[in-house]
XYZ file of C-alpha atoms in Angstrom:
428
model
C 0.004 0.008 0.004
C 2.764 2.420 0.914
C 4.689 1.625 -2.263
C 1.584 2.121 -4.379
C 0.916 5.497 -2.849
C 4.526 6.580 -3.213
C 4.797 5.376 -6.795
C 1.479 6.935 -7.862
C 2.415 10.337 -6.314
C 5.784 10.202 -8.050
C 4.281 9.319 -11.433
C 1.603 11.944 -11.247
C 4.011 14.681 -10.207
C 6.484 13.830 -12.905
C 3.650 13.796 -15.457
C 2.385 17.236 -14.414
C 5.973 18.644 -14.391
C 6.528 17.464 -17.947
C 3.166 18.809 -19.155
C 3.799 22.176 -17.418
C 7.253 22.346 -19.043
C 5.825 21.730 -22.503
C 2.583 23.711 -22.395
C 2.300 26.178 -19.489
C 3.488 29.792 -19.688
C 2.691 32.991 -17.792
C -0.034 35.170 -19.288
C 0.529 38.856 -19.770
C -1.095 40.942 -16.964
C -2.441 43.442 -19.451
C -3.599 41.016 -22.154
C -7.291 40.327 -22.696
C -8.725 37.030 -21.573
C -7.847 34.125 -23.805
C -11.286 32.613 -23.710
C -13.200 35.683 -24.711
C -14.303 33.912 -27.844
C -16.383 31.504 -25.731
C -19.990 32.284 -24.737
C -20.515 33.284 -21.140
C -16.804 33.252 -20.473
C -16.527 36.876 -19.392
C -15.559 35.877 -15.834
C -12.367 34.380 -17.148
C -11.027 37.632 -18.652
C -11.217 39.957 -15.670
C -8.307 42.141 -14.772
C -5.817 40.434 -12.468
C -5.962 43.102 -9.867
C -9.552 42.194 -9.118
C -8.827 38.498 -9.028
C -5.978 38.281 -6.484
C -8.083 39.022 -3.345
C -10.790 36.752 -4.685
C -8.219 34.004 -5.205
C -7.037 34.337 -1.651
C -10.548 33.964 -0.267
C -11.395 31.010 -2.558
C -8.180 29.290 -1.726
C -8.657 29.704 2.005
C -12.164 28.345 1.592
C -10.966 25.213 -0.184
C -8.137 24.484 2.260
C -9.520 25.571 5.649
C -13.252 25.516 5.091
C -13.522 22.108 3.462
C -10.376 20.666 5.038
C -11.528 21.241 8.619
C -15.096 20.105 7.977
C -13.890 16.518 7.500
C -12.407 16.520 11.029
C -15.777 15.902 12.709
C -15.268 12.112 12.508
C -13.217 11.116 15.520
C -11.962 7.798 14.093
C -11.129 9.185 10.622
C -10.840 12.938 11.134
C -7.072 13.266 11.028
C -6.765 11.019 8.003
C -9.547 12.857 6.173
C -7.942 16.257 6.775
C -4.579 14.955 5.559
C -6.144 13.377 2.448
C -7.900 16.676 1.760
C -4.489 18.375 1.624
C -3.228 15.640 -0.709
C -6.260 16.130 -2.977
C -5.842 19.921 -3.044
C -2.131 19.611 -3.857
C -2.773 17.423 -6.919
C -6.128 18.802 -8.026
C -4.910 22.400 -8.500
C -2.085 21.187 -10.771
C -4.274 18.899 -12.834
C -7.120 21.462 -13.039
C -4.752 24.166 -14.342
C -3.770 21.817 -17.149
C -7.209 20.459 -18.080
C -8.958 23.825 -17.826
C -6.064 25.454 -19.605
C -6.493 23.255 -22.670
C -10.156 24.312 -22.913
C -10.061 27.999 -21.869
C -6.487 29.376 -22.079
C -4.881 27.448 -24.949
C -3.392 29.613 -27.714
C -0.624 29.008 -30.188
C 0.113 25.625 -28.651
C 0.588 26.991 -25.096
C -1.525 27.382 -21.930
C -1.282 30.896 -20.529
C -1.958 30.897 -16.817
C -2.723 33.791 -14.453
C -5.014 34.693 -11.531
C -8.001 33.448 -13.486
C -6.482 29.988 -13.746
C -5.925 29.791 -10.001
C -9.539 30.720 -9.224
C -10.849 28.178 -11.736
C -8.578 25.480 -10.270
C -9.833 26.159 -6.730
C -13.454 25.914 -7.874
C -12.691 22.534 -9.400
C -10.876 21.480 -6.195
C -13.932 22.426 -4.142
C -16.111 20.109 -6.256
C -13.722 17.204 -5.750
C -13.575 17.803 -1.981
C -17.402 17.612 -1.964
C -17.218 14.291 -3.811
C -14.737 12.816 -1.321
C -17.149 13.651 1.489
C -19.393 10.861 0.252
C -16.656 8.207 0.490
C -14.778 9.526 3.530
C -13.444 6.688 5.732
C -13.669 4.056 2.984
C -11.273 5.199 0.286
C -7.528 4.810 0.738
C -5.163 7.602 -0.425
C -4.392 5.817 -3.717
C -8.085 5.622 -4.533
C -8.585 9.254 -3.562
C -5.785 10.353 -5.904
C -7.296 8.451 -8.806
C -10.731 9.847 -7.950
C -9.232 13.329 -8.148
C -7.561 12.592 -11.487
C -10.790 11.462 -13.100
C -13.042 13.876 -11.183
C -11.150 16.980 -12.244
C -11.288 15.901 -15.896
C -15.059 15.243 -15.699
C -15.744 18.454 -13.776
C -13.931 20.499 -16.378
C -15.860 18.758 -19.188
C -19.167 19.449 -17.499
C -18.215 23.061 -16.799
C -17.170 23.576 -20.412
C -20.396 22.123 -21.765
C -22.533 24.254 -19.452
C -20.649 27.599 -19.494
C -18.872 27.443 -22.820
C -21.237 25.627 -25.145
C -24.703 26.106 -23.579
C -24.056 29.634 -22.302
C -25.428 28.867 -18.821
C -25.010 31.432 -16.040
C -23.780 29.601 -12.882
C -21.310 31.907 -11.224
C -21.441 30.339 -7.784
C -21.553 26.733 -8.908
C -24.964 25.387 -7.913
C -24.625 22.937 -10.802
C -20.950 22.866 -11.663
C -19.617 22.603 -8.095
C -22.316 21.491 -5.663
C -24.595 19.275 -7.778
C -21.848 17.669 -9.833
C -19.586 17.125 -6.824
C -22.358 15.596 -4.728
C -23.763 13.117 -7.261
C -20.361 12.172 -8.677
C -19.294 11.256 -5.122
C -22.531 9.483 -4.369
C -22.217 7.237 -7.414
C -18.628 6.400 -6.500
C -19.837 5.572 -2.971
C -22.466 3.265 -4.322
C -20.001 1.302 -6.411
C -17.585 1.072 -3.458
C -20.332 -0.172 -1.143
C -19.129 -2.572 1.571
C -21.913 -4.432 3.406
C -19.917 -4.799 6.611
C -19.680 -1.009 6.889
C -23.402 -0.794 7.596
C -22.718 -2.264 11.004
C -20.056 0.268 11.931
C -22.112 2.904 13.647
C -19.045 4.059 15.504
C -17.638 5.470 12.272
C -19.806 8.510 12.938
C -18.553 8.952 16.509
C -17.485 12.482 17.295
C -15.622 13.946 20.166
C -14.798 17.301 21.752
C -11.642 17.988 19.768
C -13.193 17.183 16.333
C -16.103 19.493 17.161
C -13.597 22.301 17.892
C -12.115 21.864 14.445
C -15.627 21.816 13.005
C -16.300 25.201 14.668
C -13.278 26.693 13.002
C -14.275 25.283 9.621
C -17.777 26.650 9.985
C -16.448 30.117 10.835
C -14.283 30.091 7.720
C -17.280 29.118 5.641
C -19.176 32.102 7.050
C -16.363 34.529 6.426
C -15.219 33.529 2.950
C -18.156 31.941 1.142
C -19.644 35.221 -0.153
C -16.300 35.765 -1.882
C -16.404 32.239 -3.222
C -19.857 32.812 -4.782
C -18.862 36.134 -6.321
C -15.288 35.217 -7.414
C -16.282 34.508 -10.974
C -18.588 37.475 -11.542
C -17.682 40.615 -13.448
C -18.672 43.604 -11.387
C -16.792 46.734 -12.410
C -18.614 49.480 -10.473
C -21.845 47.489 -9.958
C -23.094 46.461 -6.521
C -21.952 42.931 -5.642
C -25.348 41.184 -5.702
C -23.744 37.774 -5.352
C -22.057 38.816 -2.099
C -25.235 40.344 -0.672
C -27.530 37.453 -1.640
C -25.132 34.876 -0.241
C -24.716 36.893 2.927
C -28.492 36.967 3.568
C -28.963 33.339 2.558
C -26.272 32.220 5.071
C -28.012 33.994 7.908
C -31.486 32.586 7.122
C -30.288 29.042 6.510
C -28.441 28.964 9.828
C -31.569 30.157 11.670
C -33.597 27.420 9.999
C -31.428 24.788 11.691
C -32.297 26.165 15.140
C -35.965 26.092 14.132
C -36.169 22.540 12.802
C -33.511 20.398 14.496
C -35.054 20.541 18.043
C -38.314 19.354 16.548
C -36.826 16.372 14.742
C -34.588 14.964 17.464
C -35.429 14.023 21.026
C -32.281 15.547 22.471
C -32.595 19.285 23.012
C -28.983 20.139 22.252
C -27.622 20.999 18.797
C -24.391 19.692 17.229
C -21.990 21.988 15.389
C -22.118 19.721 12.352
C -25.772 20.694 11.904
C -24.824 24.350 11.684
C -22.139 23.429 9.143
C -24.721 21.674 7.039
C -27.089 24.656 7.085
C -24.299 27.030 6.128
C -23.334 24.902 3.112
C -26.934 24.322 2.028
C -27.630 28.118 2.037
C -24.697 28.861 -0.273
C -25.449 25.899 -2.559
C -28.942 27.283 -3.042
C -27.565 30.693 -3.932
C -24.817 29.512 -6.275
C -26.655 30.071 -9.605
C -29.110 32.730 -8.441
C -26.609 34.795 -6.469
C -25.831 37.369 -9.171
C -29.450 37.543 -10.339
C -32.245 39.767 -9.100
C -33.275 37.612 -6.113
C -33.958 40.707 -3.972
C -32.787 40.693 -0.289
C -36.032 39.243 1.070
C -35.956 36.613 -1.646
C -32.446 35.581 -0.613
C -33.711 35.249 2.980
C -36.590 33.016 1.874
C -34.391 30.855 -0.323
C -31.756 30.507 2.424
C -34.364 29.590 5.034
C -35.844 26.892 2.794
C -32.337 25.568 2.049
C -31.592 25.393 5.773
C -34.559 23.080 6.282
C -33.184 20.498 3.804
C -30.210 19.035 5.817
C -32.189 18.282 9.036
C -35.026 16.687 7.083
C -32.629 14.825 4.811
C -30.568 13.413 7.644
C -33.699 12.368 9.481
C -35.642 10.770 6.637
C -33.512 10.373 3.449
C -30.204 9.115 4.858
C -31.703 5.826 6.181
C -33.275 5.211 2.744
C -29.982 5.865 0.946
C -28.142 3.555 3.305
C -30.545 0.638 3.485
C -32.266 0.557 0.069
C -29.858 2.229 -2.314
C -26.715 0.902 -0.566
C -25.093 4.310 -0.671
C -22.949 5.197 2.366
C -22.896 8.969 2.369
C -20.421 9.677 5.164
C -20.674 13.489 5.270
C -24.269 13.714 3.941
C -23.315 15.513 0.700
C -26.714 14.615 -0.790
C -28.564 16.701 1.804
C -25.960 19.457 2.042
C -24.854 19.951 -1.560
C -26.912 17.778 -3.879
C -30.527 18.684 -3.094
C -29.779 22.386 -2.353
C -27.774 22.574 -5.604
C -30.701 21.228 -7.580
C -33.098 23.651 -5.937
C -30.600 26.465 -6.587
C -30.591 25.583 -10.281
C -34.417 25.618 -10.389
C -34.447 28.989 -8.607
C -31.890 30.311 -11.100
C -34.054 29.050 -13.977
C -37.108 30.806 -12.643
C -35.241 34.123 -12.134
C -33.795 33.845 -15.659
C -37.231 33.482 -17.162
C -38.365 36.660 -15.325
C -35.283 38.715 -16.305
C -35.974 41.945 -18.193
C -33.808 44.752 -19.435
C -35.790 47.253 -17.334
C -35.169 45.326 -14.125
C -31.463 44.636 -14.733
C -30.370 47.683 -16.640
C -26.710 47.604 -17.660
C -26.196 44.545 -15.486
C -28.051 42.406 -18.007
C -24.904 42.316 -20.173
C -22.921 40.994 -17.259
C -25.329 38.303 -16.075
C -26.980 37.249 -19.335
C -24.728 38.506 -22.183
C -26.532 36.461 -24.883
C -29.911 37.893 -23.882
C -28.533 41.447 -23.790
C -27.097 41.068 -27.325
C -30.377 39.704 -28.682
C -29.028 36.223 -29.457
C -31.585 34.711 -27.071
C -34.763 35.629 -25.385
C -35.081 35.313 -21.611
C -37.225 32.224 -22.141
C -34.587 30.586 -24.331
C -31.947 31.335 -21.707
C -34.132 29.886 -18.948
C -34.624 26.706 -21.019
C -30.816 26.375 -21.348
C -30.434 26.851 -17.574
C -33.021 24.074 -16.982
C -31.461 21.689 -19.505
C -28.103 22.105 -17.749
C -29.510 20.217 -14.729
C -30.016 16.833 -16.433
C -26.768 17.259 -18.339
C -24.879 17.668 -15.026
C -26.660 14.797 -13.382
C -25.935 12.536 -16.362
C -22.236 13.364 -16.476
C -21.927 13.065 -12.679
C -23.621 9.674 -12.410
C -21.986 8.133 -15.475
C -18.611 9.555 -14.515
C -19.039 8.400 -10.937
C -19.977 4.910 -12.135
C -16.883 4.701 -14.314
C -14.648 6.097 -11.547
C -16.100 3.760 -8.942
C -15.603 0.756 -11.174
C -11.922 1.644 -11.632
C -11.379 2.269 -7.893
C -13.113 -1.043 -7.064
C -10.635 -3.158 -9.001
C -8.814 -5.763 -6.988
C -5.462 -4.001 -6.809
C -6.921 -0.767 -5.546
C -9.608 -1.879 -3.032
C -9.117 -1.188 0.642
C -8.612 -4.118 2.945
C -11.832 -5.795 4.201
C -10.910 -4.768 7.759
C -12.497 -1.323 8.137
C -9.837 -0.380 10.630
C -7.538 0.055 7.673
C -8.535 3.687 7.289
C -8.638 4.730 10.939
C -6.283 7.461 12.141
C -4.034 5.125 14.085
C -3.459 2.826 11.094
C -2.657 5.232 8.270
C -1.285 8.143 10.301
C 0.965 8.554 13.305
C -1.204 10.136 15.983
């Protein structure tokens, strides 16, 4: 196992070094975006000065926000956090290459800049969501291969939606949350181990993991508005994506305190429930964030999103585990999948209602094809709606293929479930 991990890391790093040496070059700070010929690709040709602070926030979100959230499992927390770092380290390199070939490829070279880093971190976030569905059951070798295939499929899905279909999804309701959740759930289904159903102690938590979960939740609160708005062109316009996400966060968190005491006999709340509400609120606002949701609309959407995780964990999780044989360790279906789908439907509705009078000059920024007369608002809404089944299809088929590869005899984890506990893989 150790030799496989060492050898795979060596081969992947050598491969990326060679590809970087052959293809990757610095882009000029003053040059226009290289993907400006693609529909709805305006977010990729922003000036670098605007992108650097956004990159910092998105990068912190990926490393600290997602990394610390996996620490709530006492038996697997340390290993999951370490594997998150491993995934981030490889995913950002591979994403720069794969996205570069699609968006920043010119004259036989990939020109990278601040835009490339933001795009790579978005891709990394989707992969970290996917790994949440298989946490505690995939060894590091499997996680690296999941990242290799997941980054490629994520970029393909993003290119189809944003580049070819002209979909507006700045905060990633579909491209990040929905794709990441259902890709990971399908991998989890293929890697199903019947003996894991009896391991209730896998979910055991303790005081120290909850402390890390508190820190992760705080980072989500601080930086997610920047994450949602990192790919939007704003110039001098008010940051609607920041405001809408901000209000949605507040309402979704309050919803947890409304519903959780009613669903569970114990009167105390767990920090992981507040985490879930925070993530669900931003997943709901991913597509609709830069649209005319209105402040009270963002509060309503966030509150409804905050109701999904408690209900999902109470009623849907047992069904997924017993009937569909899907072991969703971190509950990504309730936290990312369902809110992401609802966010896409909300974005579709708002797109159909978009008018030049309501948006003014912002219409060119949010719906450039509608502003130029290439599409009507109804046509754009239909494209937004069609993007949902496309994402679900790519995520499930890609997850099935990835799970089948990871489930081959040479890559499977040992039958003993202790194989992935902290004390086995890591020195504690």
